[in-house]
Tab-separated table of C-alpha atoms and ligand atoms in Angstrom:
chain	number	residue	atom	x	y	z
D	30	VAL	CA	63.490	149.012	64.445
D	31	GLY	CA	62.259	148.391	61.072
D	32	ASP	CA	59.048	149.828	61.746
D	33	GLU	CA	58.378	151.436	58.481
D	34	LEU	CA	57.491	148.063	56.381
D	35	CYS	CA	54.980	147.329	59.506
D	36	SER	CA	53.551	150.808	59.629
D	37	GLN	CA	52.808	150.448	55.563
D	38	LEU	CA	51.073	147.190	56.146
D	39	ALA	CA	49.056	148.304	58.940
D	40	VAL	CA	47.258	150.952	56.675
D	41	LEU	CA	46.516	148.091	54.464
D	42	ARG	CA	45.224	145.850	57.491
D	43	GLU	CA	42.941	148.593	58.622
D	44	GLN	CA	41.281	149.419	55.273
D	45	ALA	CA	41.495	146.057	53.539
D	46	PRO	CA	42.999	143.183	55.428
D	47	ILE	CA	42.305	141.277	51.804
D	48	TYR	CA	43.240	143.179	48.894
D	49	PHE	CA	43.929	142.813	45.301
D	50	PHE	CA	46.981	144.476	44.787
D	51	THR	CA	46.317	145.264	40.664
D	52	PRO	CA	49.747	146.332	39.689
D	53	GLY	CA	51.382	143.064	40.993
D	54	GLY	CA	48.351	140.772	40.061
D	55	PHE	CA	48.420	139.306	43.646
D	56	TRP	CA	45.941	139.180	46.776
D	57	ILE	CA	47.813	140.416	49.994
D	58	VAL	CA	46.416	139.414	53.097
D	59	THR	CA	47.140	141.398	56.264
D	60	GLY	CA	44.444	140.514	59.193
D	61	TYR	CA	45.473	138.069	61.697
D	62	ASP	CA	42.384	135.944	61.446
D	63	GLU	CA	42.441	136.162	57.608
D	64	CYS	CA	46.069	135.265	57.587
D	65	ARG	CA	45.371	132.046	59.679
D	66	ALA	CA	42.349	131.149	57.603
D	67	VAL	CA	44.239	131.248	54.375
D	68	LEU	CA	47.087	129.226	55.882
D	69	SER	CA	44.694	126.690	56.947
D	70	ALA	CA	42.648	126.651	53.793
D	71	ASP	CA	43.083	123.184	51.859
D	72	ALA	CA	42.983	125.195	48.514
D	73	ALA	CA	45.900	127.321	49.601
D	74	GLU	CA	48.912	125.781	48.103
D	75	ILE	CA	52.468	126.407	47.930
D	76	ALA	CA	52.492	125.811	43.926
D	77	TYR	CA	55.589	127.299	43.577
D	78	SER	CA	56.145	126.938	39.758
D	79	LYS	CA	52.905	128.293	38.861
D	80	ARG	CA	53.298	131.249	41.214
D	81	MET	CA	56.885	131.755	39.806
D	82	ASP	CA	55.557	131.412	36.247
D	83	ARG	CA	53.473	134.707	37.052
D	84	ARG	CA	55.938	136.486	39.387
D	85	SER	CA	59.507	135.852	37.465
D	86	PRO	CA	58.348	134.069	34.195
D	87	ASP	CA	62.190	133.480	33.380
D	88	TRP	CA	62.865	131.499	36.497
D	89	ARG	CA	63.382	128.151	34.801
D	90	ASN	CA	66.456	129.919	33.175
D	91	HIS	CA	68.002	130.342	36.844
D	92	THR	CA	69.860	127.622	38.975
D	93	ALA	CA	69.100	129.603	41.883
D	94	THR	CA	65.009	129.273	41.506
D	95	VAL	CA	65.229	125.744	39.835
D	96	HIS	CA	67.009	124.410	42.802
D	97	LEU	CA	64.433	126.311	45.218
D	98	SER	CA	61.615	124.762	43.176
D	99	GLN	CA	63.144	121.246	44.467
D	100	TRP	CA	63.103	122.144	48.310
D	101	PHE	CA	60.472	120.031	50.010
D	102	GLY	CA	59.341	123.370	51.595
D	103	HIS	CA	58.167	123.821	48.087
D	104	TRP	CA	56.168	120.801	47.524
D	105	ASP	CA	52.472	120.348	47.857
D	106	GLY	CA	50.226	117.270	48.555
D	107	GLU	CA	50.943	113.637	49.706
D	108	ALA	CA	54.669	113.789	48.810
D	109	HIS	CA	55.276	116.959	51.177
D	110	ARG	CA	53.009	115.180	53.499
D	111	ALA	CA	55.091	112.046	53.885
D	112	ILE	CA	58.600	113.671	54.139
D	113	ARG	CA	57.023	116.243	56.995
D	114	LYS	CA	55.951	113.328	58.611
D	115	LEU	CA	59.282	111.468	58.462
D	116	LEU	CA	61.560	114.719	59.149
D	117	GLY	CA	59.309	115.908	61.863
D	118	GLN	CA	60.452	113.442	64.335
D	119	TYR	CA	64.081	115.008	64.330
D	120	PHE	CA	62.677	118.296	64.909
D	121	ASN	CA	59.663	118.122	67.311
D	122	PRO	CA	59.815	119.323	70.797
D	123	ARG	CA	60.926	116.259	72.377
D	124	ALA	CA	63.620	115.946	69.748
D	125	VAL	CA	64.935	119.484	70.408
D	126	ASP	CA	64.666	118.827	74.262
D	127	LYS	CA	67.076	115.997	73.548
D	128	LEU	CA	69.507	118.365	71.632
D	129	ALA	CA	69.085	121.073	74.289
D	130	PRO	CA	72.578	119.900	76.188
D	131	ASP	CA	74.572	120.070	73.077
D	132	VAL	CA	72.839	123.371	71.804
D	133	GLU	CA	74.117	124.667	75.342
D	134	SER	CA	77.600	123.601	75.206
D	135	LEU	CA	77.947	125.113	71.888
D	136	ILE	CA	77.495	128.635	72.811
D	137	PRO	CA	79.606	129.928	75.726
D	138	ASP	CA	82.959	130.220	74.355
D	139	VAL	CA	81.801	131.906	71.408
D	140	VAL	CA	80.136	134.574	73.706
D	141	ALA	CA	83.196	134.586	75.862
D	142	ASP	CA	85.439	135.413	72.741
D	143	PHE	CA	83.341	138.591	72.001
D	144	LYS	CA	83.573	139.623	75.535
D	145	SER	CA	87.381	139.204	75.703
D	146	SER	CA	87.410	141.335	72.603
D	147	GLY	CA	85.250	143.958	74.085
D	148	GLY	CA	82.617	143.289	71.543
D	149	GLY	CA	82.463	143.730	67.648
D	150	HIS	CA	80.422	142.783	64.973
D	151	PHE	CA	77.573	140.928	66.645
D	152	ARG	CA	75.979	139.270	63.448
D	153	GLU	CA	79.293	138.025	62.152
D	154	GLU	CA	81.086	137.082	65.203
D	155	VAL	CA	78.298	135.879	67.473
D	156	ALA	CA	75.015	135.073	65.537
D	157	PHE	CA	76.956	133.469	62.505
D	158	ARG	CA	79.166	131.462	64.336
D	159	VAL	CA	76.692	130.287	66.985
D	160	THR	CA	74.176	129.434	64.264
D	161	ALA	CA	77.161	127.810	62.397
D	162	ARG	CA	77.785	125.550	65.160
D	163	ILE	CA	74.491	124.746	65.841
D	164	THR	CA	73.861	123.834	62.211
D	165	SER	CA	77.115	121.875	62.013
D	166	PHE	CA	76.025	119.728	64.871
D	167	LEU	CA	72.748	119.103	63.133
D	168	LEU	CA	73.804	118.466	59.977
D	169	GLY	CA	77.574	117.174	60.139
D	170	VAL	CA	78.838	120.092	58.138
D	171	PRO	CA	82.727	120.695	59.191
D	172	GLU	CA	82.791	124.363	60.960
D	173	GLY	CA	85.472	125.146	59.196
D	174	ASP	CA	83.598	124.928	55.698
D	175	TYR	CA	81.315	127.837	56.894
D	176	ASP	CA	83.860	130.559	55.805
D	177	ARG	CA	82.810	129.709	52.196
D	178	LEU	CA	79.364	128.450	52.948
D	179	ILE	CA	78.052	131.546	54.746
D	180	PRO	CA	78.229	133.773	51.216
D	181	GLN	CA	76.867	130.814	49.561
D	182	ILE	CA	73.780	130.346	51.649
D	183	HIS	CA	73.077	134.201	51.318
D	184	GLY	CA	73.228	133.482	47.811
D	185	VAL	CA	70.895	130.791	47.577
D	186	MET	CA	68.499	132.483	49.860
D	187	SER	CA	68.347	135.771	47.635
D	188	GLY	CA	66.392	133.538	45.237
D	189	PHE	CA	63.679	134.391	47.618
D	190	GLU	CA	63.833	138.108	47.064
D	191	PHE	CA	61.828	140.282	44.617
D	192	GLY	CA	63.414	142.193	41.507
D	193	LEU	CA	66.938	140.726	41.584
D	194	THR	CA	69.428	142.642	39.408
D	195	ASP	CA	71.432	140.681	36.797
D	196	GLU	CA	74.380	140.667	39.043
D	197	GLN	CA	72.361	139.261	41.816
D	198	TRP	CA	70.820	136.706	39.675
D	199	SER	CA	74.325	135.573	38.605
D	200	PHE	CA	75.443	135.717	42.206
D	201	ALA	CA	72.421	133.569	43.429
D	202	ASP	CA	72.989	131.146	40.471
D	203	ASP	CA	76.483	130.514	41.294
D	204	SER	CA	75.725	130.065	44.801
D	205	ALA	CA	72.972	127.566	44.124
D	206	SER	CA	75.295	125.469	41.964
D	207	ALA	CA	78.246	125.546	44.241
D	208	MET	CA	75.793	124.631	47.228
D	209	ARG	CA	74.330	121.685	45.494
D	210	ASP	CA	77.784	120.436	44.436
D	211	TYR	CA	78.787	120.833	48.075
D	212	TRP	CA	75.978	118.618	49.283
D	213	ARG	CA	76.547	116.060	46.590
D	214	THR	CA	79.909	115.583	47.857
D	215	GLU	CA	79.220	115.473	51.472
D	216	VAL	CA	76.694	112.836	50.618
D	217	ARG	CA	78.783	110.774	49.132
D	218	LYS	CA	81.339	111.305	51.641
D	219	ARG	CA	78.618	109.845	54.255
D	220	THR	CA	77.532	107.178	51.800
D	221	ALA	CA	81.146	106.026	51.677
D	222	ASN	CA	81.420	106.025	55.382
D	223	PRO	CA	77.819	106.392	57.021
D	224	CYS	CA	78.788	106.292	60.733
D	225	GLY	CA	78.271	110.009	61.377
D	226	THR	CA	75.892	111.053	64.472
D	227	ASP	CA	74.404	113.898	62.445
D	228	LEU	CA	70.883	114.051	60.619
D	229	ILE	CA	72.241	113.572	57.092
D	230	SER	CA	74.363	110.741	58.005
D	231	GLU	CA	70.999	109.222	59.470
D	232	LEU	CA	69.117	109.868	56.396
D	233	VAL	CA	71.789	108.152	54.499
D	234	ARG	CA	72.070	104.721	56.760
D	235	ARG	CA	68.071	104.966	56.750
D	236	GLN	CA	68.362	104.321	52.692
D	237	LEU	CA	65.069	106.322	52.715
D	238	PHE	CA	66.172	108.667	49.607
D	239	ASP	CA	68.676	108.366	46.831
D	240	GLN	CA	71.816	110.724	46.980
D	241	GLU	CA	70.607	113.390	44.959
D	242	GLN	CA	67.178	113.864	47.170
D	243	THR	CA	69.290	113.613	50.270
D	244	ALA	CA	71.529	116.399	49.022
D	245	ILE	CA	68.318	118.674	48.139
D	246	ILE	CA	67.238	118.049	51.970
D	247	ALA	CA	70.284	118.816	53.397
D	248	GLU	CA	70.580	122.048	51.009
D	249	ASN	CA	66.892	122.889	52.136
D	250	LEU	CA	67.475	122.465	55.786
D	251	LEU	CA	70.811	124.155	55.799
D	252	GLY	CA	69.461	127.262	53.529
D	253	ALA	CA	66.097	127.458	55.851
D	254	SER	CA	67.730	127.483	58.899
D	255	PHE	CA	70.967	129.344	58.608
D	256	GLU	CA	70.196	132.949	57.795
D	257	THR	CA	66.684	132.929	59.413
D	258	THR	CA	68.103	131.879	62.766
D	259	ALA	CA	71.296	134.104	62.888
D	260	SER	CA	69.411	136.961	61.315
D	261	SER	CA	66.466	136.718	64.202
D	262	SER	CA	69.139	136.700	66.850
D	263	THR	CA	70.732	139.659	65.497
D	264	ILE	CA	67.207	141.424	65.240
D	265	ALA	CA	66.586	140.255	68.971
D	266	MET	CA	69.726	141.885	70.349
D	267	TYR	CA	69.050	145.060	68.640
D	268	ALA	CA	65.368	144.970	69.576
D	269	LEU	CA	66.444	145.004	73.264
D	270	LEU	CA	68.892	147.427	73.053
D	271	ARG	CA	66.297	149.751	71.402
D	272	HIS	CA	64.135	148.714	74.444
D	273	PRO	CA	66.245	148.961	77.319
D	274	ASN	CA	63.378	148.453	80.041
D	275	GLN	CA	63.211	144.908	78.380
D	276	LEU	CA	66.576	144.355	78.283
D	277	ALA	CA	66.470	145.015	81.913
D	278	ARG	CA	63.655	142.542	82.221
D	279	ALA	CA	65.302	139.768	80.308
D	280	ARG	CA	68.195	140.088	82.624
D	281	GLU	CA	65.999	139.454	85.575
D	282	SER	CA	63.564	136.882	84.556
D	283	GLU	CA	64.128	133.548	82.891
D	284	ALA	CA	60.228	133.523	81.382
D	285	ALA	CA	61.334	137.125	79.905
D	286	ARG	CA	64.253	135.290	78.340
D	287	ALA	CA	62.183	132.507	76.989
D	288	ALA	CA	59.974	134.953	75.471
D	289	ILE	CA	62.682	136.752	73.321
D	290	PRO	CA	62.236	134.465	70.174
D	291	ASP	CA	58.339	135.140	69.994
D	292	GLU	CA	57.904	138.571	70.931
D	293	VAL	CA	60.810	139.844	68.768
D	294	LEU	CA	59.601	137.791	65.670
D	295	ARG	CA	56.007	138.991	66.391
D	296	MET	CA	57.287	142.492	66.220
D	297	TYR	CA	60.172	142.390	64.137
D	298	PRO	CA	59.851	139.176	61.606
D	299	THR	CA	62.415	137.602	59.704
D	300	ALA	CA	60.253	136.159	57.400
D	301	PRO	CA	57.635	138.850	56.752
D	302	PHE	CA	55.711	137.220	53.960
D	303	VAL	CA	54.919	133.847	53.037
D	304	GLU	CA	53.146	133.062	49.578
D	305	ARG	CA	50.510	130.814	48.370
D	306	LEU	CA	48.180	130.085	45.363
D	307	GLY	CA	44.473	129.409	45.603
D	308	THR	CA	43.898	125.839	43.553
D	309	ALA	CA	40.103	126.479	44.245
D	310	PRO	CA	38.368	129.600	45.384
D	311	ILE	CA	38.856	130.533	49.092
D	312	ASP	CA	36.213	132.204	51.040
D	313	VAL	CA	37.905	134.527	53.848
D	314	GLY	CA	36.465	137.569	55.715
D	315	GLY	CA	33.387	137.940	53.323
D	316	VAL	CA	36.041	137.908	50.179
D	317	THR	CA	36.146	135.241	47.786
D	318	ILE	CA	39.991	134.976	46.466
D	319	PRO	CA	39.364	133.285	42.980
D	320	ALA	CA	41.274	130.151	42.161
D	321	GLY	CA	44.540	130.608	40.423
D	322	ALA	CA	45.516	133.724	42.171
D	323	PRO	CA	48.837	134.143	43.901
D	324	ILE	CA	48.465	135.074	47.630
D	325	VAL	CA	50.864	137.319	49.756
D	326	ILE	CA	50.194	136.432	53.576
D	327	ALA	CA	51.959	139.382	55.539
D	328	LEU	CA	52.923	137.480	58.504
D	329	ALA	CA	54.408	140.967	59.644
D	330	ALA	CA	51.088	142.462	59.403
D	331	ALA	CA	49.021	139.766	61.332
D	332	ASN	CA	51.316	139.332	64.239
D	333	ARG	CA	50.407	143.367	64.855
D	334	ASP	CA	46.815	143.300	64.355
D	335	PRO	CA	45.188	144.935	67.270
D	336	ARG	CA	41.886	142.802	66.862
D	337	HIS	CA	44.168	140.047	68.550
D	338	PHE	CA	46.902	141.699	70.317
D	339	ASP	CA	46.489	144.265	72.934
D	340	ASP	CA	48.629	147.017	72.537
D	341	PRO	CA	50.317	145.450	69.688
D	342	GLU	CA	53.207	148.115	68.898
D	343	ARG	CA	54.527	147.690	72.362
D	344	PHE	CA	57.373	145.383	72.593
D	345	ASP	CA	56.929	143.457	75.798
D	346	LEU	CA	58.444	140.075	76.725
D	347	ASP	CA	55.988	139.718	79.513
D	348	ARG	CA	53.081	139.637	77.175
D	349	ALA	CA	51.586	136.288	76.129
D	350	ALA	CA	52.841	136.240	72.606
D	351	ALA	CA	51.135	132.885	72.165
D	352	GLY	CA	49.216	132.914	69.028
D	353	ALA	CA	51.667	135.014	67.079
D	354	ILE	CA	52.451	133.427	63.425
D	355	PRO	CA	56.300	134.456	62.770
D	356	PHE	CA	56.915	130.763	61.646
D	357	ALA	CA	53.409	130.571	59.707
D	358	GLN	CA	51.021	128.244	61.265
D	359	GLY	CA	48.771	124.967	60.201
D	360	SER	CA	49.904	121.500	59.872
D	361	ARG	CA	51.462	121.473	56.652
D	362	HIS	CA	54.208	124.422	55.999
D	363	VAL	CA	54.610	125.678	59.265
D	364	CYS	CA	58.570	125.828	59.863
D	365	ILE	CA	59.865	122.536	60.809
D	366	GLY	CA	62.903	124.060	62.824
D	367	MET	CA	60.866	126.389	64.932
D	368	HIS	CA	61.324	124.457	68.116
D	369	LEU	CA	65.033	124.492	67.706
D	370	ALA	CA	65.258	128.144	66.396
D	371	ARG	CA	63.458	129.116	69.681
D	372	ARG	CA	65.927	127.146	71.619
D	373	ALA	CA	68.783	128.543	69.752
D	374	ILE	CA	68.010	131.964	70.407
D	375	THR	CA	66.716	131.723	73.840
D	376	THR	CA	70.124	129.925	74.963
D	377	LEU	CA	72.256	132.685	73.258
D	378	PHE	CA	70.645	135.291	75.172
D	379	GLU	CA	70.855	133.203	78.224
D	380	GLN	CA	74.827	133.443	77.768
D	381	MET	CA	75.052	136.945	76.318
D	382	LEU	CA	73.255	138.202	79.498
D	383	ALA	CA	75.197	136.184	81.710
D	384	GLN	CA	78.507	136.761	80.381
D	385	CYS	CA	78.091	140.472	79.528
D	386	GLU	CA	76.998	143.005	82.189
D	387	ARG	CA	77.236	145.973	79.979
D	388	ILE	CA	76.184	145.834	76.198
D	389	GLU	CA	75.935	148.873	73.980
D	390	LEU	CA	75.415	149.851	70.756
D	391	VAL	CA	78.167	151.266	68.397
D	392	GLU	CA	76.753	153.753	66.069
D	393	PRO	CA	75.599	154.239	63.333
D	394	ALA	CA	72.456	152.567	63.833
D	395	PRO	CA	71.839	149.556	61.495
D	396	HIS	CA	69.504	149.035	58.875
D	397	PHE	CA	67.193	146.281	57.700
D	398	THR	CA	67.663	144.774	54.434
D	399	GLY	CA	65.505	142.425	52.293
D	400	LEU	CA	61.957	141.763	51.962
D	401	GLY	CA	61.866	137.722	51.295
D	402	LEU	CA	64.239	137.543	54.573
D	403	ARG	CA	64.710	140.763	56.864
D	404	MET	CA	68.169	141.129	58.048
D	405	LEU	CA	70.125	143.793	59.861
D	406	ASP	CA	73.184	145.156	57.357
D	407	ARG	CA	75.561	145.544	60.679
D	408	LEU	CA	75.215	145.624	64.496
D	409	GLU	CA	78.330	146.774	66.251
D	410	LEU	CA	78.361	146.492	70.024
D	411	ARG	CA	80.577	147.411	72.929
D	412	VAL	CA	80.357	144.742	75.580
D	413	GLY	CA	82.220	144.290	79.169
B	17	HEM	C1	64.072	132.225	63.870
B	17	HEM	C2	64.253	131.242	62.803
B	17	HEM	C3	63.403	130.762	61.669
B	17	HEM	C4	62.430	131.779	61.210
B	17	HEM	C5	61.852	133.091	61.449
B	17	HEM	C6	61.845	130.640	60.101
B	17	HEM	C7	60.523	130.936	59.596
B	17	HEM	C8	59.878	130.047	58.567
B	17	HEM	C9	58.576	130.474	58.041
B	17	HEM	C10	57.601	131.567	58.126
B	17	HEM	C11	58.179	129.216	57.385
B	17	HEM	C12	57.131	128.866	56.553
B	17	HEM	C13	57.136	129.096	54.871
B	17	HEM	C14	55.859	128.903	54.542
B	17	HEM	O1	54.800	128.614	55.258
B	17	HEM	O2	55.522	129.149	53.450
B	17	HEM	C15	59.408	128.359	57.462
B	17	HEM	C16	59.168	126.976	56.836
B	17	HEM	C17	60.669	126.100	57.169
B	17	HEM	N1	61.472	126.452	58.071
B	17	HEM	FE1	61.944	127.779	59.214
B	17	HEM	N2	62.574	129.462	60.246
B	17	HEM	C18	63.476	129.712	61.130
B	17	HEM	C19	64.323	128.604	61.606
B	17	HEM	C20	64.145	127.352	61.002
B	17	HEM	C21	65.298	126.333	61.497
B	17	HEM	C22	66.290	126.371	62.445
B	17	HEM	C23	65.201	125.109	60.343
B	17	HEM	C24	65.565	123.900	60.018
B	17	HEM	C25	66.391	123.431	61.147
B	17	HEM	C26	64.165	125.618	59.486
B	17	HEM	C27	63.663	124.933	58.403
B	17	HEM	C28	62.388	125.152	57.856
B	17	HEM	C29	61.823	124.268	56.846
B	17	HEM	C30	62.468	123.134	56.009
B	17	HEM	C31	60.786	124.955	56.225
B	17	HEM	C32	59.741	124.364	55.169
B	17	HEM	C33	58.564	123.495	55.763
B	17	HEM	C34	57.785	122.975	54.952
B	17	HEM	O3	57.438	123.712	54.063
B	17	HEM	O4	57.469	121.911	55.063
B	17	HEM	N3	63.619	126.750	59.925
B	17	HEM	N4	60.441	128.714	58.281
């Protein structure tokens, strides 16, 4: 299940958990303790522009990367702290508990449709549809807009990938322009009529940001939530099918179902890497990462580190995966939507397993794509 990436990283983790990769000109950190230490270091900043200047010097000529540089997830310092504090109240465990009945109500008929068709393409027909419904509810996006938004989100998120071709850049740039225009229009509509119950209408009502800033926040939230959650749900389904004993376990135990997001993402991460740049030297694991150095933090390797997890290559819903860091960690850039993502994935599997007594993979087996964001290229199922 996409193990080849993890086994390559494992070699690095065993031999040099903090390693300077000369051809790429960056440090790569693969040990669990080392990744946590770097993520917690004050000097490890997002420093998006500085990192991109090193990685892809013409990034300022691309709408896709210019727009990504404006996302609050790519800010540092006080401005970032302030916006996290403000938005955190909508995504903390209490807020997500309050959303739970709505999340639960959005899923059953998507699963029922899938079952009544005898199955089909799980990614498109279940994972995308369920995630679209949840993000629609959260951000007030009309569900019908998703037909055009899904390819655009994919284009926007491809700005996170490495080594894009000219054609891929042009798709990413066009998508980024279209997505920004979409949110500018939506924010204008909400400003004219600010009575929606969604989060973006709430931000408009509170007048904390100007229209452009609100559009960028909305774009950041949609971009960061949609493909990650849909892809994680798809990978989770595949992981369960590849481990039938764990599928059986999930059927019989509520606790095992609740463990699906964390154990799946520990072993099969959707976001295998996050990146930082040291603004001062960082001492970690007996190595000093010098100031100004780009650092790749391999969450994918940290979460299978045998120094931290017993028998880490075993996919086991009964393990206490607590401590895994698939959403990164620390108080600054850790995923703001992780509680919502966990809830969405668990609720989806509650429904899938309750409604479908039989779930089978239709060959050929899917392949993983992407490095910035891992996805399965397809997942066709037969259900009954
Ligand atoms: C399973 C699904 C998800 C995965 C695997 C995931 C993963 C991540 C990771 C690894 C980061 C940290 C990036 C870093 O440290 O550089 C992150 C940040 C972020 N995520 Fe998620 N995410 C998921 C779902 C969501 C959802 C549902 C939302 C919103 C509703 C969301 C919004 C964000 C935002 C806004 C950030 C930037 C936070 C900041 O830097 O302040 N994510 N996500």
